[in-house]
Short mmCIF file of C-alpha atoms in Angstrom, two decimals:
data_model
loop_
_atom_site.label_atom_id
_atom_site.label_comp_id
_atom_site.label_asym_id
_atom_site.label_seq_id
_atom_site.Cartn_x
_atom_site.Cartn_y
_atom_site.Cartn_z
CA GLY A 45 -49.04 100.00 223.99
CA ALA A 46 -48.81 102.25 227.01
CA VAL A 47 -46.98 105.52 226.39
CA VAL A 48 -44.92 107.51 228.85
CA SER A 49 -43.65 110.96 227.95
CA GLN A 50 -41.02 113.15 229.56
CA HIS A 51 -40.57 116.87 229.33
CA PRO A 52 -38.22 118.40 228.55
CA SER A 53 -36.21 115.97 226.47
CA TRP A 54 -33.09 117.95 227.19
CA VAL A 55 -32.21 120.92 229.36
CA ILE A 56 -29.11 123.01 229.97
CA CYS A 57 -28.98 125.10 233.11
CA LYS A 58 -26.55 127.12 235.16
CA SER A 59 -25.05 125.78 238.35
CA GLY A 60 -27.19 126.65 241.37
CA THR A 61 -30.52 126.72 239.56
CA SER A 62 -33.34 124.20 239.92
CA VAL A 63 -34.71 122.10 237.10
CA LYS A 64 -38.06 120.33 236.95
CA ILE A 65 -38.60 117.23 234.82
CA GLU A 66 -42.09 115.92 234.13
CA CYS A 67 -43.11 112.33 233.56
CA ARG A 68 -46.58 111.62 232.20
CA SER A 69 -48.45 108.44 231.47
CA LEU A 70 -50.45 109.38 228.39
CA ASP A 71 -52.99 106.61 227.99
CA PHE A 72 -53.09 104.87 231.34
CA GLN A 73 -53.13 105.61 235.04
CA ALA A 74 -50.08 104.95 237.14
CA THR A 75 -50.13 104.80 240.92
CA THR A 76 -46.42 104.13 240.86
CA MET A 77 -43.73 105.81 238.83
CA PHE A 78 -40.01 105.31 239.04
CA TRP A 79 -37.11 107.67 238.47
CA TYR A 80 -33.79 106.39 237.18
CA ARG A 81 -30.48 108.01 236.50
CA GLN A 82 -28.10 106.84 233.82
CA PHE A 83 -24.51 107.97 233.52
CA PRO A 84 -22.78 107.75 230.14
CA LYS A 85 -22.15 104.17 229.09
CA GLN A 86 -23.55 102.87 232.34
CA SER A 87 -26.65 101.11 233.49
CA LEU A 88 -29.79 102.63 234.96
CA MET A 89 -29.76 103.31 238.65
CA LEU A 90 -33.07 103.52 240.46
CA MET A 91 -33.26 106.79 242.36
CA ALA A 92 -36.71 106.69 243.85
CA THR A 93 -40.19 105.26 243.65
CA SER A 94 -42.94 107.81 243.32
CA ASN A 95 -46.33 106.92 244.76
CA GLU A 96 -49.43 108.93 243.91
CA GLY A 97 -50.66 110.87 246.91
CA SER A 98 -47.82 109.93 249.22
CA LYS A 99 -44.14 110.54 249.78
CA ALA A 100 -41.59 109.07 247.45
CA THR A 101 -39.36 106.24 248.54
CA TYR A 102 -35.72 107.02 247.90
CA GLU A 103 -32.94 104.52 247.31
CA GLN A 104 -29.96 104.46 249.58
CA GLY A 105 -27.53 107.24 248.80
CA VAL A 106 -30.02 109.45 246.96
CA GLU A 107 -30.56 112.82 248.63
CA LYS A 108 -34.26 113.47 249.01
CA ASP A 109 -33.72 117.20 249.54
CA LYS A 110 -31.71 117.35 246.35
CA PHE A 111 -34.09 115.38 244.17
CA LEU A 112 -37.64 116.40 245.01
CA ILE A 113 -40.36 114.13 243.72
CA ASN A 114 -44.03 114.98 243.50
CA HIS A 115 -46.70 112.57 242.25
CA ALA A 116 -49.81 114.68 242.47
CA SER A 117 -52.00 112.78 240.04
CA LEU A 118 -52.32 109.33 238.52
CA THR A 119 -50.72 110.52 235.31
CA LEU A 120 -47.99 112.91 236.40
CA SER A 121 -44.83 112.71 238.47
CA THR A 122 -42.22 115.43 238.62
CA LEU A 123 -38.57 115.33 239.58
CA THR A 124 -36.99 118.61 240.62
CA VAL A 125 -33.21 118.76 240.80
CA THR A 126 -32.58 121.55 243.30
CA SER A 127 -29.48 123.72 243.26
CA ALA A 128 -28.08 121.74 240.38
CA HIS A 129 -24.34 121.25 240.02
CA PRO A 130 -22.28 119.85 237.15
CA GLU A 131 -22.11 116.45 238.83
CA ASP A 132 -25.90 116.25 238.50
CA SER A 133 -25.54 116.20 234.73
CA SER A 134 -26.98 112.93 233.59
CA PHE A 135 -29.74 111.19 231.66
CA TYR A 136 -32.88 110.89 233.77
CA ILE A 137 -35.44 108.28 232.81
CA CYS A 138 -38.84 107.69 234.34
CA SER A 139 -41.08 104.67 234.12
CA ALA A 140 -44.66 103.98 235.11
CA ARG A 141 -46.65 100.94 236.10
CA ASP A 142 -50.15 100.55 234.71
CA LEU A 143 -52.79 100.65 237.46
CA ALA A 144 -55.07 98.39 235.47
CA GLY A 145 -52.34 95.79 235.28
CA THR A 146 -52.77 95.12 231.60
CA GLY A 147 -49.97 93.17 230.04
CA PHE A 148 -48.27 91.32 232.83
CA ILE A 149 -47.48 91.89 236.45
CA ASN A 150 -44.72 94.39 237.19
CA GLU A 151 -44.36 95.61 233.61
CA GLN A 152 -43.03 99.13 233.57
CA PHE A 153 -43.25 101.50 230.63
CA PHE A 154 -40.32 103.82 230.14
CA GLY A 155 -40.18 107.42 229.08
CA PRO A 156 -37.71 108.60 226.44
CA GLY A 157 -35.46 110.25 229.01
CA THR A 158 -34.32 113.77 229.80
CA ARG A 159 -30.73 114.80 229.33
CA LEU A 160 -29.67 117.35 231.92
CA THR A 161 -26.48 119.35 231.47
CA VAL A 162 -25.45 121.67 234.27
CA LEU A 163 -22.85 124.26 233.35
CA GLY B 863 -26.16 92.20 247.01
CA GLU B 864 -28.13 92.71 243.85
CA ASP B 865 -25.82 92.48 240.87
CA VAL B 866 -26.84 91.75 237.33
CA GLU B 867 -23.87 91.36 235.05
CA GLN B 868 -23.39 91.40 231.33
CA SER B 869 -20.43 91.50 229.00
CA LEU B 870 -19.85 95.08 227.86
CA PHE B 871 -19.41 94.72 224.12
CA LEU B 872 -20.39 92.44 221.28
CA SER B 873 -19.61 92.88 217.63
CA VAL B 874 -21.19 90.74 214.90
CA ARG B 875 -21.53 90.80 211.14
CA GLU B 876 -24.86 91.55 209.54
CA GLY B 877 -26.82 88.35 209.00
CA ASP B 878 -25.05 86.46 211.79
CA SER B 879 -26.64 85.55 215.10
CA SER B 880 -25.91 87.56 218.24
CA VAL B 881 -25.95 86.08 221.71
CA ILE B 882 -26.00 88.40 224.69
CA ASN B 883 -25.50 86.87 228.11
CA CYS B 884 -26.58 87.93 231.56
CA THR B 885 -26.12 86.56 235.06
CA TYR B 886 -28.43 87.62 237.84
CA THR B 887 -28.54 87.09 241.56
CA ASP B 888 -32.10 87.12 242.85
CA SER B 889 -33.47 83.61 242.51
CA SER B 890 -36.94 84.80 243.53
CA SER B 891 -37.35 86.95 240.40
CA THR B 892 -40.62 86.00 238.74
CA TYR B 893 -39.87 87.71 235.47
CA LEU B 894 -36.68 88.51 233.63
CA TYR B 895 -36.58 91.07 230.87
CA TRP B 896 -34.57 92.24 227.92
CA TYR B 897 -34.61 95.90 227.01
CA LYS B 898 -33.09 97.73 224.07
CA GLN B 899 -31.78 101.28 224.27
CA GLU B 900 -30.85 103.22 221.17
CA PRO B 901 -28.55 106.25 221.47
CA GLY B 902 -30.12 109.10 223.44
CA ALA B 903 -33.40 107.27 223.88
CA GLY B 904 -35.32 105.51 226.61
CA LEU B 905 -35.76 101.79 227.01
CA GLN B 906 -37.83 99.59 224.78
CA LEU B 907 -39.04 96.26 226.13
CA LEU B 908 -37.97 93.56 223.70
CA THR B 909 -39.12 90.45 225.43
CA TYR B 910 -39.47 88.82 228.80
CA ILE B 911 -39.54 85.34 230.25
CA PHE B 912 -41.39 83.95 233.21
CA SER B 913 -39.14 82.23 235.70
CA ASN B 914 -40.75 78.81 235.27
CA MET B 915 -39.86 78.75 231.58
CA ASP B 916 -36.61 77.57 230.03
CA MET B 917 -37.00 79.15 226.65
CA LYS B 918 -39.12 81.66 224.86
CA GLN B 919 -39.06 82.45 221.15
CA ASP B 920 -40.44 85.62 219.64
CA GLN B 921 -39.72 86.04 215.94
CA ARG B 922 -35.96 86.68 215.67
CA LEU B 923 -35.49 86.68 219.43
CA THR B 924 -34.85 83.61 221.56
CA VAL B 925 -34.51 83.85 225.31
CA LEU B 926 -32.90 81.03 227.27
CA LEU B 927 -33.12 80.81 231.03
CA ASN B 928 -30.98 78.56 233.20
CA LYS B 929 -32.43 79.09 236.62
CA LYS B 930 -29.97 76.79 238.33
CA ASP B 931 -27.03 78.87 237.13
CA LYS B 932 -29.01 82.16 237.19
CA HIS B 933 -28.05 82.70 233.59
CA LEU B 934 -30.15 84.42 230.97
CA SER B 935 -29.34 84.86 227.31
CA LEU B 936 -30.82 86.67 224.35
CA ARG B 937 -30.20 85.37 220.86
CA ILE B 938 -30.95 87.61 217.90
CA ALA B 939 -31.13 85.70 214.64
CA ASP B 940 -30.17 87.33 211.34
CA THR B 941 -28.81 90.42 213.08
CA GLN B 942 -29.38 93.66 211.20
CA THR B 943 -27.65 97.05 211.41
CA GLY B 944 -30.81 98.38 213.05
CA ASP B 945 -30.16 96.02 215.95
CA SER B 946 -27.09 98.05 216.95
CA ALA B 947 -27.92 99.36 220.41
CA ILE B 948 -27.34 98.70 224.09
CA TYR B 949 -29.17 95.71 225.50
CA PHE B 950 -30.06 95.47 229.17
CA CYS B 951 -31.29 92.47 231.01
CA ALA B 952 -33.33 93.17 234.12
CA GLU B 953 -34.75 91.21 237.00
CA ILE B 954 -37.43 92.07 239.45
CA ALA B 955 -36.39 92.28 243.09
CA THR B 956 -39.67 92.80 244.96
CA TYR B 957 -41.26 95.46 242.75
CA LYS B 958 -38.02 97.08 241.67
CA TYR B 959 -36.20 96.49 238.45
CA ILE B 960 -32.51 95.74 238.76
CA PHE B 961 -30.81 96.39 235.47
CA GLY B 962 -27.72 94.71 234.15
CA THR B 963 -24.66 96.64 233.16
CA GLY B 964 -25.69 96.66 229.51
CA THR B 965 -24.13 95.11 226.40
CA ARG B 966 -23.30 97.36 223.50
CA LEU B 967 -24.04 95.47 220.30
CA LYS B 968 -22.39 96.68 217.14
CA VAL B 969 -23.48 95.19 213.86
CA LEU B 970 -21.00 95.41 211.02
CA ALA B 971 -22.32 95.70 207.48
#
């Protein structure tokens, strides 16, 4: 099946620093990738949709200047949490949709997640 | 609004069947999904059902869909300790997934 990786799997940073999280589709091309945030014991909340070669589409309430998304190639999207604060600590999960559309329509493949802890 | 709801917890004994329920809101969803999340990990697609189906069986998993009531369920037969995890149902609203609140399944040996 299609594989999506994330790097790093966990990161601890100081308040005020920026952190970049990478999401890669390893064996397929993805024009669209999605970034989710998951708080402890809660569901996944869609933050933004990342489109290759164009600007990301952010969900209501998500600060685009805070969470910078870049989707420079068909296999890589990055999420940068700028000037991170403790309230940004969370589990960030990305997913990708296969350009070739194998499987079935709208299937998304999920990365293993990145746990961010801001001290 | 878009709300997908699930009961928060379910505890079963090993070997018993588990039934996890979900209610969704978007009647135009073409597919409905069940995902499994183990501690500290991403989501694993377990199964899905097309909206014009009532039931789908896949080995130990049975999905039932009541479109009229917007109710989806996942039955796990012969539940094992390895099935302990959080289970999310999800619907598609346009191209976006809307995830349920998640049900934490605990399997007792």
